[in-house]
mmCIF file of C-alpha atoms in Angstrom:
data_model
loop_
_atom_site.group_PDB
_atom_site.id
_atom_site.type_symbol
_atom_site.label_atom_id
_atom_site.label_comp_id
_atom_site.label_asym_id
_atom_site.label_seq_id
_atom_site.Cartn_x
_atom_site.Cartn_y
_atom_site.Cartn_z
ATOM 1 C CA MET A 1 0.081 -0.092 0.392
ATOM 2 C CA GLY A 2 2.895 2.640 -0.710
ATOM 3 C CA THR A 3 3.138 5.292 1.881
ATOM 4 C CA LEU A 4 0.030 5.422 2.712
ATOM 5 C CA LYS A 5 -1.416 5.384 6.481
ATOM 6 C CA THR A 6 -4.656 3.551 6.517
ATOM 7 C CA GLU A 7 -7.268 3.146 9.124
ATOM 8 C CA PRO A 8 -10.413 1.005 9.615
ATOM 9 C CA ALA A 9 -12.828 3.096 7.278
ATOM 10 C CA ARG A 10 -15.325 2.850 9.800
ATOM 11 C CA ALA A 11 -13.620 4.594 12.529
ATOM 12 C CA ARG A 12 -13.146 7.259 10.079
ATOM 13 C CA LEU A 13 -16.149 8.186 8.142
ATOM 14 C CA ASP A 14 -15.269 11.557 8.060
ATOM 15 C CA LEU A 15 -13.024 10.243 5.233
ATOM 16 C CA LEU A 16 -15.604 9.174 3.096
ATOM 17 C CA ALA A 17 -18.443 10.617 0.659
ATOM 18 C CA PRO A 18 -22.310 9.999 2.760
ATOM 19 C CA PRO A 19 -22.967 7.441 0.363
ATOM 20 C CA VAL A 20 -20.224 5.113 1.340
ATOM 21 C CA ALA A 21 -19.640 6.230 5.004
ATOM 22 C CA GLU A 22 -23.487 4.886 5.242
ATOM 23 C CA ALA A 23 -22.522 1.252 3.320
ATOM 24 C CA ILE A 24 -19.514 1.081 5.565
ATOM 25 C CA ALA A 25 -21.546 1.862 9.065
ATOM 26 C CA GLN A 26 -24.433 -0.689 7.480
ATOM 27 C CA TRP A 27 -22.194 -3.463 5.968
ATOM 28 C CA PRO A 28 -23.150 -6.688 6.957
ATOM 29 C CA ALA A 29 -21.461 -8.837 9.961
ATOM 30 C CA ASN A 30 -22.028 -11.973 7.941
ATOM 31 C CA ALA A 31 -20.522 -10.359 4.773
ATOM 32 C CA PRO A 32 -17.722 -12.562 3.265
ATOM 33 C CA VAL A 33 -15.276 -9.794 3.801
ATOM 34 C CA ASP A 34 -15.107 -7.888 7.530
ATOM 35 C CA VAL A 35 -15.517 -4.521 7.653
ATOM 36 C CA ASN A 36 -12.408 -4.045 9.432
ATOM 37 C CA ASP A 37 -10.484 -4.939 6.313
ATOM 38 C CA VAL A 38 -11.564 -2.017 4.842
ATOM 39 C CA LEU A 39 -9.489 0.562 5.276
ATOM 40 C CA VAL A 40 -8.991 4.337 4.650
ATOM 41 C CA ALA A 41 -5.919 6.684 3.838
ATOM 42 C CA PRO A 42 -5.978 10.597 3.623
ATOM 43 C CA ILE A 43 -4.291 11.820 0.587
ATOM 44 C CA ASP A 44 -3.836 15.540 -1.172
ATOM 45 C CA ALA A 45 -6.624 15.672 -2.956
ATOM 46 C CA ASP A 46 -4.614 17.287 -5.588
ATOM 47 C CA LEU A 47 -2.922 13.709 -6.277
ATOM 48 C CA ALA A 48 -5.855 12.023 -6.318
ATOM 49 C CA ASP A 49 -5.811 11.103 -9.883
ATOM 50 C CA THR A 50 -4.256 7.639 -10.559
ATOM 51 C CA ALA A 51 -1.251 8.374 -12.041
ATOM 52 C CA GLU A 52 -0.492 11.175 -9.690
ATOM 53 C CA PHE A 53 -1.567 9.580 -6.722
ATOM 54 C CA CYS A 54 0.467 5.953 -7.317
ATOM 55 C CA ALA A 55 4.097 8.473 -7.854
ATOM 56 C CA ALA A 56 3.110 10.191 -4.761
ATOM 57 C CA TYR A 57 2.312 7.475 -2.418
ATOM 58 C CA GLU A 58 4.438 5.065 -4.082
ATOM 59 C CA VAL A 59 1.462 2.569 -5.293
ATOM 60 C CA GLY A 60 1.439 0.352 -8.198
ATOM 61 C CA LEU A 61 -0.514 0.987 -10.649
ATOM 62 C CA ASP A 62 -1.035 -3.228 -10.479
ATOM 63 C CA VAL A 63 -2.628 -2.464 -7.301
ATOM 64 C CA SER A 64 -4.964 0.776 -7.745
ATOM 65 C CA ALA A 65 -8.495 0.015 -9.103
ATOM 66 C CA ASN A 66 -10.350 2.559 -10.635
ATOM 67 C CA CYS A 67 -14.260 2.697 -10.703
ATOM 68 C CA VAL A 68 -16.019 4.092 -14.283
ATOM 69 C CA VAL A 69 -19.380 4.714 -14.453
ATOM 70 C CA VAL A 70 -20.585 3.950 -17.882
ATOM 71 C CA ALA A 71 -24.019 4.961 -19.071
ATOM 72 C CA GLY A 72 -26.526 3.291 -22.090
ATOM 73 C CA LYS A 73 -30.167 3.856 -23.395
ATOM 74 C CA ARG A 74 -32.668 0.959 -24.078
ATOM 75 C CA GLU A 75 -36.391 1.908 -25.140
ATOM 76 C CA GLY A 76 -35.803 5.422 -24.090
ATOM 77 C CA VAL A 77 -34.689 4.709 -20.351
ATOM 78 C CA VAL A 78 -30.942 5.071 -19.379
ATOM 79 C CA ARG A 79 -29.365 2.605 -17.761
ATOM 80 C CA TYR A 80 -25.772 2.683 -15.672
ATOM 81 C CA ALA A 81 -23.118 0.466 -14.312
ATOM 82 C CA ALA A 82 -19.767 0.702 -12.466
ATOM 83 C CA CYS A 83 -16.951 -0.863 -14.033
ATOM 84 C CA ILE A 84 -13.975 -1.803 -11.986
ATOM 85 C CA ILE A 85 -10.541 -2.283 -13.334
ATOM 86 C CA LEU A 86 -7.186 -2.389 -12.202
ATOM 87 C CA ALA A 87 -5.308 1.009 -13.681
ATOM 88 C CA THR A 88 -3.370 -0.977 -15.911
ATOM 89 C CA THR A 89 -6.044 -2.081 -17.794
ATOM 90 C CA ARG A 90 -8.846 -0.280 -19.625
ATOM 91 C CA ALA A 91 -12.397 -1.360 -19.896
ATOM 92 C CA ASP A 92 -14.350 -2.525 -22.947
ATOM 93 C CA VAL A 93 -16.930 -0.180 -22.515
ATOM 94 C CA ASN A 94 -18.563 -0.896 -26.321
ATOM 95 C CA GLY A 95 -18.474 -4.566 -25.906
ATOM 96 C CA VAL A 96 -18.534 -6.297 -22.504
ATOM 97 C CA ALA A 97 -20.114 -3.544 -20.356
ATOM 98 C CA ARG A 98 -22.116 -2.618 -23.310
ATOM 99 C CA ARG A 99 -23.508 -6.361 -23.599
ATOM 100 C CA ALA A 100 -23.991 -6.704 -19.627
ATOM 101 C CA LEU A 101 -26.099 -3.447 -19.331
ATOM 102 C CA ASP A 102 -27.583 -4.561 -22.598
ATOM 103 C CA VAL A 103 -27.825 -1.818 -24.707
ATOM 104 C CA ARG A 104 -26.937 -0.979 -28.279
ATOM 105 C CA LYS A 105 -24.511 1.598 -27.342
ATOM 106 C CA ALA A 106 -22.285 2.789 -24.224
ATOM 107 C CA SER A 107 -19.966 4.869 -22.922
ATOM 108 C CA PHE A 108 -18.730 7.015 -20.150
ATOM 109 C CA ALA A 109 -21.655 8.651 -18.379
ATOM 110 C CA PRO A 110 -21.208 12.444 -18.459
ATOM 111 C CA MET A 111 -19.253 13.628 -15.110
ATOM 112 C CA ALA A 112 -22.083 15.975 -14.224
ATOM 113 C CA ASP A 113 -24.380 12.502 -14.178
ATOM 114 C CA ALA A 114 -22.140 10.297 -12.627
ATOM 115 C CA VAL A 115 -21.551 13.052 -9.633
ATOM 116 C CA GLU A 116 -25.179 13.673 -8.857
ATOM 117 C CA LEU A 117 -26.283 10.235 -9.501
ATOM 118 C CA THR A 118 -23.525 9.036 -6.736
ATOM 119 C CA GLY A 119 -23.430 11.973 -4.679
ATOM 120 C CA MET A 120 -19.161 11.516 -4.690
ATOM 121 C CA GLU A 121 -16.722 13.362 -6.178
ATOM 122 C CA TYR A 122 -15.628 13.284 -9.603
ATOM 123 C CA GLY A 123 -12.341 11.314 -9.612
ATOM 124 C CA GLY A 124 -13.001 9.336 -6.390
ATOM 125 C CA ILE A 125 -16.103 7.567 -7.342
ATOM 126 C CA THR A 126 -15.851 4.154 -5.828
ATOM 127 C CA PRO A 127 -18.082 0.699 -6.265
ATOM 128 C CA ILE A 128 -18.958 0.925 -2.057
ATOM 129 C CA GLY A 129 -22.190 2.759 -1.785
ATOM 130 C CA LEU A 130 -23.365 3.205 -5.330
ATOM 131 C CA PRO A 131 -26.877 3.068 -5.781
ATOM 132 C CA ALA A 132 -28.156 -0.359 -5.278
ATOM 133 C CA GLN A 133 -29.823 -0.749 -8.851
ATOM 134 C CA TRP A 134 -26.631 -0.461 -10.527
ATOM 135 C CA PRO A 135 -24.684 -3.211 -11.824
ATOM 136 C CA ILE A 136 -21.079 -3.644 -10.383
ATOM 137 C CA LEU A 137 -19.443 -5.024 -13.000
ATOM 138 C CA VAL A 138 -15.920 -6.555 -11.563
ATOM 139 C CA ASP A 139 -12.945 -7.331 -13.579
ATOM 140 C CA ALA A 140 -11.526 -10.878 -13.044
ATOM 141 C CA ARG A 141 -8.448 -9.486 -12.499
ATOM 142 C CA VAL A 142 -9.084 -7.234 -9.503
ATOM 143 C CA ILE A 143 -10.538 -9.805 -7.784
ATOM 144 C CA ALA A 144 -7.433 -11.689 -8.087
ATOM 145 C CA THR A 145 -5.801 -8.678 -7.065
ATOM 146 C CA PRO A 146 -4.801 -9.562 -2.846
ATOM 147 C CA HIS A 147 -5.168 -5.791 -1.688
ATOM 148 C CA VAL A 148 -6.161 -2.841 -4.144
ATOM 149 C CA ILE A 149 -7.131 0.962 -3.389
ATOM 150 C CA VAL A 150 -10.240 2.394 -4.482
ATOM 151 C CA GLY A 151 -11.876 6.323 -4.314
ATOM 152 C CA SER A 152 -13.614 6.717 -1.013
ATOM 153 C CA GLY A 153 -16.217 9.119 -2.472
ATOM 154 C CA VAL A 154 -13.979 11.694 -2.231
ATOM 155 C CA ARG A 155 -10.696 13.050 -3.952
ATOM 156 C CA HIS A 156 -9.263 13.693 -0.141
ATOM 157 C CA SER A 157 -8.737 10.352 0.706
ATOM 158 C CA LYS A 158 -8.691 6.518 -0.541
ATOM 159 C CA ILE A 159 -9.909 3.215 0.472
ATOM 160 C CA ALA A 160 -7.573 -0.312 0.631
ATOM 161 C CA LEU A 161 -9.095 -3.552 0.638
ATOM 162 C CA PRO A 162 -9.033 -6.955 -0.572
ATOM 163 C CA GLY A 163 -9.762 -7.189 -4.324
ATOM 164 C CA PRO A 164 -12.010 -10.230 -3.872
ATOM 165 C CA ALA A 165 -14.377 -7.589 -1.308
ATOM 166 C CA LEU A 166 -14.667 -6.266 -4.918
ATOM 167 C CA GLY A 167 -16.631 -9.090 -6.113
ATOM 168 C CA ALA A 168 -18.628 -9.810 -2.863
ATOM 169 C CA LEU A 169 -20.550 -6.164 -2.917
ATOM 170 C CA PRO A 170 -24.304 -6.383 -3.674
ATOM 171 C CA GLY A 171 -24.745 -6.316 -6.931
ATOM 172 C CA ALA A 172 -21.366 -6.954 -7.918
ATOM 173 C CA GLN A 173 -20.511 -9.603 -10.948
ATOM 174 C CA VAL A 174 -17.141 -10.843 -11.571
ATOM 175 C CA VAL A 175 -16.874 -10.619 -15.647
ATOM 176 C CA GLU A 176 -14.139 -12.171 -17.336
ATOM 177 C CA GLY A 177 -12.765 -9.624 -19.606
ATOM 178 C CA LEU A 178 -13.909 -6.204 -19.076
ATOM 179 C CA ALA A 179 -10.928 -4.726 -19.068
ATOM 180 C CA ARG A 180 -7.902 -4.878 -21.758
ATOM 181 C CA PRO A 181 -4.302 -4.322 -21.066
ATOM 182 C CA ALA A 182 -3.881 -0.533 -21.746
#
């Protein structure tokens, strides 16, 4: 986890976006990953973007996960999903993600929509605490990573947790081939 100073997220809800803090506070006791394994670390908000963050905090791109919101329309209704991929890869938005959303065309959701619908900051969106109706598509490489760093819903902190935990979130689907090497 590089030079990050982590502590249990449930002890530092102040470092999380409100929907993320709520999800951590309501973490099921019978979840496959204990809530105490979900850690948070404060960071410089100006260094929240992946490349800058990894360089500044000595975190490998291979353990940094990105959460991208994709959207597509079917029968006049916009459908959203979150794609969780490692920073060494790119999401297959118009292939695998599009098919998972069951739409003709998918693209990255507009920033304003992603921020408004998630209640999180752009550049900090995380799969924890997303709208319940959204599928969370997790690339198989992510869950094969022992520990990953992902956004916390805000730009001034990051969450560290076991990679398999992301595949166990409510609404998560582990998807082989969701991402391709960058």
